[in-house]
Amino acid sequence: MGNDASRDARAGTAPHPDFQLVQSSPEFRALRASHRSFVFPIAGAFLLWYFLYVLLADYAHDFMSIKLAGSITVGLVLGLAQFVSTFAITAWYVHHANKKLDPAAEAIRSEIELGDASQGARAAGSEGSAR
């Protein structure tokens, strides 16, 4: 259907990339592994931290109500730390993505676009020479 390069070249549209081929490439696998090796451990650690806070709030009332300064309690500090850790993880992920994921993704995208353009040009050229 949409993968007919000669029809796409005649219509003036770019052919669709072979996504299965792209996904099986070593570059894409490395990109996916880099993403997963960052996201899964951080998400797991954050969920553990979040559930620890919930369990402490539910079952450790005495601990969470310890006053640290004035009316500031351990529970309040840990609750605010949830927000701080969320923003810290977000900033860390953005840094990781900008440094490692985005350049690799851009390289894959450029390769796909250049490969498609050269395939489309070859298909159009072979059609023109056949006439």
CSV table of N, CA and C in Angstrom, one decimal:
chain,number,residue,atom,x,y,z
A,1,MET,N,0.8,-1.2,0.0
A,1,MET,CA,0.0,0.0,0.0
A,1,MET,C,0.9,1.2,0.0
A,2,GLY,N,1.3,1.7,1.2
A,2,GLY,CA,2.0,3.0,1.3
A,2,GLY,C,3.5,2.8,1.1
A,3,ASN,N,4.0,1.5,0.9
A,3,ASN,CA,5.4,1.3,0.8
A,3,ASN,C,5.9,1.2,-0.6
A,4,ASP,N,5.0,1.5,-1.6
A,4,ASP,CA,5.4,1.5,-3.0
A,4,ASP,C,6.2,2.7,-3.3
A,5,ALA,N,7.5,2.6,-3.4
A,5,ALA,CA,8.4,3.8,-3.5
A,5,ALA,C,8.2,4.4,-4.9
A,6,SER,N,8.0,3.6,-5.9
A,6,SER,CA,7.8,4.3,-7.3
A,6,SER,C,6.5,5.1,-7.3
A,7,ARG,N,5.4,4.6,-6.7
A,7,ARG,CA,4.2,5.4,-6.7
A,7,ARG,C,4.4,6.7,-5.9
A,8,ASP,N,5.1,6.5,-4.7
A,8,ASP,CA,5.3,7.7,-3.9
A,8,ASP,C,6.2,8.7,-4.6
A,9,ALA,N,7.2,8.3,-5.4
A,9,ALA,CA,8.1,9.2,-6.1
A,9,ALA,C,7.3,9.9,-7.2
A,10,ARG,N,6.4,9.2,-7.9
A,10,ARG,CA,5.6,9.8,-8.9
A,10,ARG,C,4.6,10.8,-8.3
A,11,ALA,N,4.1,10.5,-7.2
A,11,ALA,CA,3.1,11.4,-6.5
A,11,ALA,C,3.8,12.6,-5.9
A,12,GLY,N,5.2,12.6,-5.8
A,12,GLY,CA,5.9,13.7,-5.2
A,12,GLY,C,6.0,13.6,-3.7
A,13,THR,N,5.6,12.5,-3.1
A,13,THR,CA,5.7,12.4,-1.7
A,13,THR,C,6.9,11.4,-1.3
A,14,ALA,N,7.4,11.6,-0.1
A,14,ALA,CA,8.5,10.8,0.3
A,14,ALA,C,8.0,9.4,0.6
A,15,PRO,N,8.7,8.3,0.3
A,15,PRO,CA,8.3,7.0,0.6
A,15,PRO,C,8.3,6.8,2.2
A,16,HIS,N,7.6,5.9,2.6
A,16,HIS,CA,7.5,5.6,4.1
A,16,HIS,C,8.7,4.7,4.4
A,17,PRO,N,9.4,5.0,5.6
A,17,PRO,CA,10.5,4.2,6.0
A,17,PRO,C,10.0,2.8,6.4
A,18,ASP,N,10.9,1.8,6.3
A,18,ASP,CA,10.6,0.5,6.8
A,18,ASP,C,10.9,0.5,8.3
A,19,PHE,N,9.9,0.7,9.1
A,19,PHE,CA,10.0,0.8,10.5
A,19,PHE,C,10.6,-0.4,11.2
A,20,GLN,N,10.2,-1.6,10.7
A,20,GLN,CA,10.8,-2.8,11.2
A,20,GLN,C,12.3,-2.9,11.0
A,21,LEU,N,12.7,-2.5,9.9
A,21,LEU,CA,14.2,-2.4,9.6
A,21,LEU,C,14.9,-1.4,10.5
A,22,VAL,N,14.2,-0.3,10.7
A,22,VAL,CA,14.8,0.7,11.6
A,22,VAL,C,14.9,0.2,13.0
A,23,GLN,N,13.8,-0.4,13.5
A,23,GLN,CA,13.8,-0.9,14.9
A,23,GLN,C,14.7,-2.0,15.1
A,24,SER,N,15.1,-2.7,14.1
A,24,SER,CA,16.0,-3.8,14.3
A,24,SER,C,17.5,-3.4,14.1
A,25,SER,N,17.7,-2.1,13.8
A,25,SER,CA,19.1,-1.7,13.6
A,25,SER,C,19.8,-1.5,14.9
A,26,PRO,N,21.1,-1.7,14.9
A,26,PRO,CA,21.9,-1.6,16.1
A,26,PRO,C,21.8,-0.2,16.8
A,27,GLU,N,21.7,0.8,15.9
A,27,GLU,CA,21.6,2.2,16.4
A,27,GLU,C,20.3,2.4,17.2
A,28,PHE,N,19.2,1.9,16.7
A,28,PHE,CA,18.0,2.1,17.4
A,28,PHE,C,17.9,1.2,18.6
A,29,ARG,N,18.5,0.0,18.6
A,29,ARG,CA,18.5,-0.8,19.8
A,29,ARG,C,19.3,-0.2,20.9
A,30,ALA,N,20.5,0.5,20.5
A,30,ALA,CA,21.3,1.1,21.5
A,30,ALA,C,20.6,2.3,22.1
A,31,LEU,N,19.8,3.1,21.2
A,31,LEU,CA,19.0,4.2,21.7
A,31,LEU,C,18.0,3.7,22.7
A,32,ARG,N,17.3,2.7,22.3
A,32,ARG,CA,16.2,2.2,23.2
A,32,ARG,C,16.8,1.6,24.5
A,33,ALA,N,18.0,1.0,24.5
A,33,ALA,CA,18.6,0.5,25.7
A,33,ALA,C,19.1,1.6,26.6
A,34,SER,N,19.6,2.7,26.0
A,34,SER,CA,20.0,3.8,26.7
A,34,SER,C,18.8,4.5,27.4
A,35,HIS,N,17.7,4.6,26.7
A,35,HIS,CA,16.5,5.2,27.3
A,35,HIS,C,16.0,4.3,28.5
A,36,ARG,N,15.9,3.0,28.2
A,36,ARG,CA,15.4,2.1,29.2
A,36,ARG,C,16.3,2.0,30.4
A,37,SER,N,17.6,2.0,30.2
A,37,SER,CA,18.5,1.9,31.3
A,37,SER,C,18.5,3.1,32.3
A,38,PHE,N,18.0,4.2,31.8
A,38,PHE,CA,17.8,5.4,32.6
A,38,PHE,C,16.4,5.4,33.2
A,39,VAL,N,15.4,5.3,32.4
A,39,VAL,CA,14.0,5.5,32.9
A,39,VAL,C,13.6,4.4,33.9
A,40,PHE,N,13.8,3.1,33.6
A,40,PHE,CA,13.3,2.1,34.4
A,40,PHE,C,13.8,2.1,35.9
A,41,PRO,N,15.1,2.2,36.0
A,41,PRO,CA,15.6,2.3,37.4
A,41,PRO,C,15.2,3.6,38.2
A,42,ILE,N,15.2,4.7,37.5
A,42,ILE,CA,14.7,5.9,38.1
A,42,ILE,C,13.3,5.9,38.5
A,43,ALA,N,12.4,5.4,37.6
A,43,ALA,CA,11.0,5.3,37.9
A,43,ALA,C,10.8,4.3,39.0
A,44,GLY,N,11.5,3.2,39.0
A,44,GLY,CA,11.4,2.2,40.1
A,44,GLY,C,11.8,2.8,41.5
A,45,ALA,N,12.9,3.6,41.5
A,45,ALA,CA,13.3,4.2,42.7
A,45,ALA,C,12.4,5.2,43.2
A,46,PHE,N,11.8,6.0,42.3
A,46,PHE,CA,10.9,7.0,42.7
A,46,PHE,C,9.6,6.4,43.2
A,47,LEU,N,9.1,5.4,42.6
A,47,LEU,CA,7.9,4.7,43.1
A,47,LEU,C,8.1,4.1,44.5
A,48,LEU,N,9.3,3.5,44.7
A,48,LEU,CA,9.6,3.0,46.1
A,48,LEU,C,9.6,4.2,47.1
A,49,TRP,N,10.2,5.3,46.7
A,49,TRP,CA,10.3,6.5,47.6
A,49,TRP,C,8.9,7.0,47.8
A,50,TYR,N,8.0,7.0,46.8
A,50,TYR,CA,6.7,7.5,47.0
A,50,TYR,C,5.9,6.6,47.9
A,51,PHE,N,5.9,5.3,47.6
A,51,PHE,CA,5.2,4.4,48.5
A,51,PHE,C,5.7,4.3,49.9
A,52,LEU,N,7.0,4.5,50.1
A,52,LEU,CA,7.5,4.6,51.4
A,52,LEU,C,6.9,5.8,52.2
A,53,TYR,N,6.8,6.9,51.5
A,53,TYR,CA,6.2,8.1,52.1
A,53,TYR,C,4.7,7.8,52.4
A,54,VAL,N,4.0,7.2,51.5
A,54,VAL,CA,2.6,6.9,51.8
A,54,VAL,C,2.5,5.9,53.0
A,55,LEU,N,3.3,4.9,53.0
A,55,LEU,CA,3.2,4.0,54.1
A,55,LEU,C,3.6,4.6,55.5
A,56,LEU,N,4.6,5.5,55.4
A,56,LEU,CA,5.0,6.2,56.7
A,56,LEU,C,3.9,7.1,57.1
A,57,ALA,N,3.2,7.8,56.2
A,57,ALA,CA,2.1,8.7,56.5
A,57,ALA,C,1.0,7.9,57.1
A,58,ASP,N,0.8,6.7,56.6
A,58,ASP,CA,-0.4,5.9,57.1
A,58,ASP,C,-0.1,5.1,58.4
A,59,TYR,N,1.1,4.6,58.5
A,59,TYR,CA,1.4,3.7,59.7
A,59,TYR,C,2.4,4.2,60.7
A,60,ALA,N,3.1,5.3,60.4
A,60,ALA,CA,4.1,5.8,61.3
A,60,ALA,C,3.8,7.3,61.7
A,61,HIS,N,2.6,7.4,62.3
A,61,HIS,CA,2.1,8.7,62.7
A,61,HIS,C,3.1,9.4,63.7
A,62,ASP,N,3.6,8.7,64.6
A,62,ASP,CA,4.5,9.3,65.6
A,62,ASP,C,5.8,9.8,65.0
A,63,PHE,N,6.3,9.0,64.1
A,63,PHE,CA,7.5,9.5,63.4
A,63,PHE,C,7.2,10.7,62.5
A,64,MET,N,6.2,10.6,61.7
A,64,MET,CA,5.9,11.7,60.8
A,64,MET,C,5.5,13.0,61.5
A,65,SER,N,5.0,12.9,62.8
A,65,SER,CA,4.6,14.1,63.5
A,65,SER,C,5.7,14.7,64.4
A,66,ILE,N,6.9,14.2,64.3
A,66,ILE,CA,8.1,14.7,65.0
A,66,ILE,C,8.3,16.2,64.5
A,67,LYS,N,8.3,17.1,65.4
A,67,LYS,CA,8.6,18.5,65.1
A,67,LYS,C,10.1,18.8,64.9
A,68,LEU,N,10.4,19.4,63.8
A,68,LEU,CA,11.8,19.7,63.5
A,68,LEU,C,12.1,21.1,63.9
A,69,ALA,N,11.2,22.0,63.5
A,69,ALA,CA,11.4,23.4,63.8
A,69,ALA,C,10.0,24.1,63.8
A,70,GLY,N,9.6,24.6,65.0
A,70,GLY,CA,8.3,25.2,65.0
A,70,GLY,C,7.2,24.2,64.7
A,71,SER,N,6.4,24.5,63.7
A,71,SER,CA,5.3,23.6,63.3
A,71,SER,C,5.7,22.7,62.1
A,72,ILE,N,7.0,22.7,61.8
A,72,ILE,CA,7.5,21.9,60.6
A,72,ILE,C,7.8,20.5,61.1
A,73,THR,N,7.1,19.5,60.5
A,73,THR,CA,7.2,18.1,61.0
A,73,THR,C,8.0,17.3,59.9
A,74,VAL,N,8.4,16.1,60.3
A,74,VAL,CA,9.1,15.2,59.4
A,74,VAL,C,8.2,14.9,58.2
A,75,GLY,N,6.9,14.7,58.5
A,75,GLY,CA,6.0,14.5,57.4
A,75,GLY,C,5.9,15.6,56.4
A,76,LEU,N,5.9,16.8,56.8
A,76,LEU,CA,5.9,18.0,55.9
A,76,LEU,C,7.2,18.0,55.1
A,77,VAL,N,8.3,17.8,55.7
A,77,VAL,CA,9.6,17.8,55.0
A,77,VAL,C,9.6,16.7,54.0
A,78,LEU,N,9.2,15.5,54.4
A,78,LEU,CA,9.2,14.4,53.4
A,78,LEU,C,8.2,14.7,52.3
A,79,GLY,N,7.1,15.2,52.6
A,79,GLY,CA,6.1,15.6,51.5
A,79,GLY,C,6.6,16.6,50.5
A,80,LEU,N,7.3,17.6,51.0
A,80,LEU,CA,7.9,18.6,50.1
A,80,LEU,C,9.0,18.0,49.4
A,81,ALA,N,9.7,17.0,50.0
A,81,ALA,CA,10.8,16.3,49.3
A,81,ALA,C,10.3,15.5,48.1
A,82,GLN,N,9.0,15.1,48.1
A,82,GLN,CA,8.4,14.4,47.0
A,82,GLN,C,8.4,15.4,45.8
A,83,PHE,N,8.0,16.6,46.0
A,83,PHE,CA,8.0,17.6,44.9
A,83,PHE,C,9.4,17.9,44.4
A,84,VAL,N,10.3,18.1,45.3
A,84,VAL,CA,11.7,18.4,45.0
A,84,VAL,C,12.3,17.3,44.2
A,85,SER,N,12.1,16.0,44.6
A,85,SER,CA,12.7,14.9,43.9
A,85,SER,C,12.0,14.7,42.5
A,86,THR,N,10.7,15.0,42.4
A,86,THR,CA,10.1,15.0,41.0
A,86,THR,C,10.8,16.0,40.1
A,87,PHE,N,11.0,17.2,40.5
A,87,PHE,CA,11.6,18.2,39.7
A,87,PHE,C,13.1,17.8,39.4
A,88,ALA,N,13.8,17.3,40.4
A,88,ALA,CA,15.1,16.9,40.2
A,88,ALA,C,15.2,15.8,39.2
A,89,ILE,N,14.4,14.8,39.2
A,89,ILE,CA,14.4,13.7,38.3
A,89,ILE,C,14.1,14.2,36.9
A,90,THR,N,13.1,15.1,36.8
A,90,THR,CA,12.8,15.7,35.5
A,90,THR,C,14.0,16.4,34.9
A,91,ALA,N,14.6,17.2,35.7
A,91,ALA,CA,15.8,17.9,35.2
A,91,ALA,C,16.9,17.0,34.8
A,92,TRP,N,17.1,15.9,35.6
A,92,TRP,CA,18.1,14.9,35.3
A,92,TRP,C,17.8,14.2,34.0
A,93,TYR,N,16.5,13.9,33.8
A,93,TYR,CA,16.1,13.2,32.5
A,93,TYR,C,16.3,14.1,31.3
A,94,VAL,N,16.0,15.4,31.5
A,94,VAL,CA,16.2,16.3,30.4
A,94,VAL,C,17.6,16.4,30.0
A,95,HIS,N,18.5,16.5,31.0
A,95,HIS,CA,19.9,16.5,30.8
A,95,HIS,C,20.4,15.3,30.0
A,96,HIS,N,19.9,14.1,30.5
A,96,HIS,CA,20.3,12.8,29.9
A,96,HIS,C,19.8,12.8,28.5
A,97,ALA,N,18.6,13.2,28.2
A,97,ALA,CA,18.0,13.2,26.9
A,97,ALA,C,18.8,14.1,26.0
A,98,ASN,N,19.1,15.3,26.4
A,98,ASN,CA,19.8,16.3,25.6
A,98,ASN,C,21.2,15.8,25.3
A,99,LYS,N,21.8,15.1,26.2
A,99,LYS,CA,23.2,14.7,26.0
A,99,LYS,C,23.4,13.4,25.2
A,100,LYS,N,22.5,12.4,25.5
A,100,LYS,CA,22.7,11.1,24.9
A,100,LYS,C,21.5,10.7,24.0
A,101,LEU,N,20.3,10.9,24.3
A,101,LEU,CA,19.2,10.3,23.5
A,101,LEU,C,18.9,11.2,22.3
A,102,ASP,N,18.9,12.5,22.4
A,102,ASP,CA,18.5,13.3,21.3
A,102,ASP,C,19.5,13.2,20.2
A,103,PRO,N,20.9,13.3,20.4
A,103,PRO,CA,21.8,13.2,19.3
A,103,PRO,C,21.7,11.8,18.6
A,104,ALA,N,21.5,10.7,19.4
A,104,ALA,CA,21.3,9.4,18.7
A,104,ALA,C,20.0,9.3,17.9
A,105,ALA,N,19.0,9.9,18.4
A,105,ALA,CA,17.7,9.9,17.7
A,105,ALA,C,17.8,10.7,16.5
A,106,GLU,N,18.5,11.9,16.6
A,106,GLU,CA,18.7,12.7,15.4
A,106,GLU,C,19.5,12.0,14.3
A,107,ALA,N,20.5,11.3,14.7
A,107,ALA,CA,21.3,10.6,13.7
A,107,ALA,C,20.5,9.5,13.0
A,108,ILE,N,19.7,8.8,13.8
A,108,ILE,CA,18.8,7.8,13.2
A,108,ILE,C,17.8,8.4,12.2
A,109,ARG,N,17.2,9.5,12.7
A,109,ARG,CA,16.2,10.2,11.8
A,109,ARG,C,16.9,10.7,10.5
A,110,SER,N,18.1,11.3,10.6
A,110,SER,CA,18.8,11.8,9.4
A,110,SER,C,19.1,10.6,8.5
A,111,GLU,N,19.5,9.5,9.1
A,111,GLU,CA,19.8,8.3,8.2
A,111,GLU,C,18.5,7.8,7.5
A,112,ILE,N,17.4,7.9,8.2
A,112,ILE,CA,16.2,7.4,7.6
A,112,ILE,C,15.8,8.4,6.5
A,113,GLU,N,15.9,9.7,6.8
A,113,GLU,CA,15.5,10.7,5.8
A,113,GLU,C,16.4,10.6,4.6
A,114,LEU,N,17.7,10.5,4.8
A,114,LEU,CA,18.6,10.4,3.7
A,114,LEU,C,18.4,9.1,2.9
A,115,GLY,N,18.2,8.1,3.6
A,115,GLY,CA,18.0,6.8,3.0
A,115,GLY,C,16.7,6.8,2.1
A,116,ASP,N,15.7,7.4,2.6
A,116,ASP,CA,14.4,7.5,1.9
A,116,ASP,C,14.5,8.4,0.7
A,117,ALA,N,15.2,9.5,0.9
A,117,ALA,CA,15.4,10.4,-0.3
A,117,ALA,C,16.2,9.8,-1.4
A,118,SER,N,17.3,9.0,-1.0
A,118,SER,CA,18.1,8.4,-2.0
A,118,SER,C,17.3,7.3,-2.7
A,119,GLN,N,16.5,6.5,-1.9
A,119,GLN,CA,15.7,5.5,-2.5
A,119,GLN,C,14.6,6.1,-3.4
A,120,GLY,N,14.0,7.2,-3.0
A,120,GLY,CA,13.0,7.8,-3.9
A,120,GLY,C,13.6,8.3,-5.1
A,121,ALA,N,14.8,8.9,-5.0
A,121,ALA,CA,15.5,9.5,-6.2
A,121,ALA,C,15.9,8.3,-7.1
A,122,ARG,N,16.4,7.2,-6.6
A,122,ARG,CA,16.7,6.1,-7.4
A,122,ARG,C,15.5,5.5,-8.1
A,123,ALA,N,14.4,5.4,-7.4
A,123,ALA,CA,13.2,4.9,-8.0
A,123,ALA,C,12.7,5.8,-9.1
A,124,ALA,N,12.7,7.1,-8.9
A,124,ALA,CA,12.3,8.1,-9.9
A,124,ALA,C,13.3,8.1,-11.1
A,125,GLY,N,14.6,8.0,-10.8
A,125,GLY,CA,15.6,7.9,-11.9
A,125,GLY,C,15.5,6.7,-12.7
A,126,SER,N,15.2,5.5,-12.1
A,126,SER,CA,15.1,4.3,-12.9
A,126,SER,C,13.8,4.3,-13.7
A,127,GLU,N,12.8,5.0,-13.2
A,127,GLU,CA,11.5,5.1,-14.0
A,127,GLU,C,11.8,6.0,-15.2
A,128,GLY,N,12.5,7.1,-15.0
A,128,GLY,CA,12.7,8.1,-16.1
A,128,GLY,C,13.6,7.5,-17.1
A,129,SER,N,14.6,6.6,-16.8
A,129,SER,CA,15.5,6.0,-17.8
A,129,SER,C,14.8,4.9,-18.5
A,130,ALA,N,13.7,4.3,-17.9
A,130,ALA,CA,13.0,3.2,-18.5
A,130,ALA,C,12.1,3.7,-19.6
A,131,ARG,N,11.8,5.0,-19.6
A,131,ARG,CA,10.9,5.5,-20.7
A,131,ARG,C,11.6,5.8,-21.9
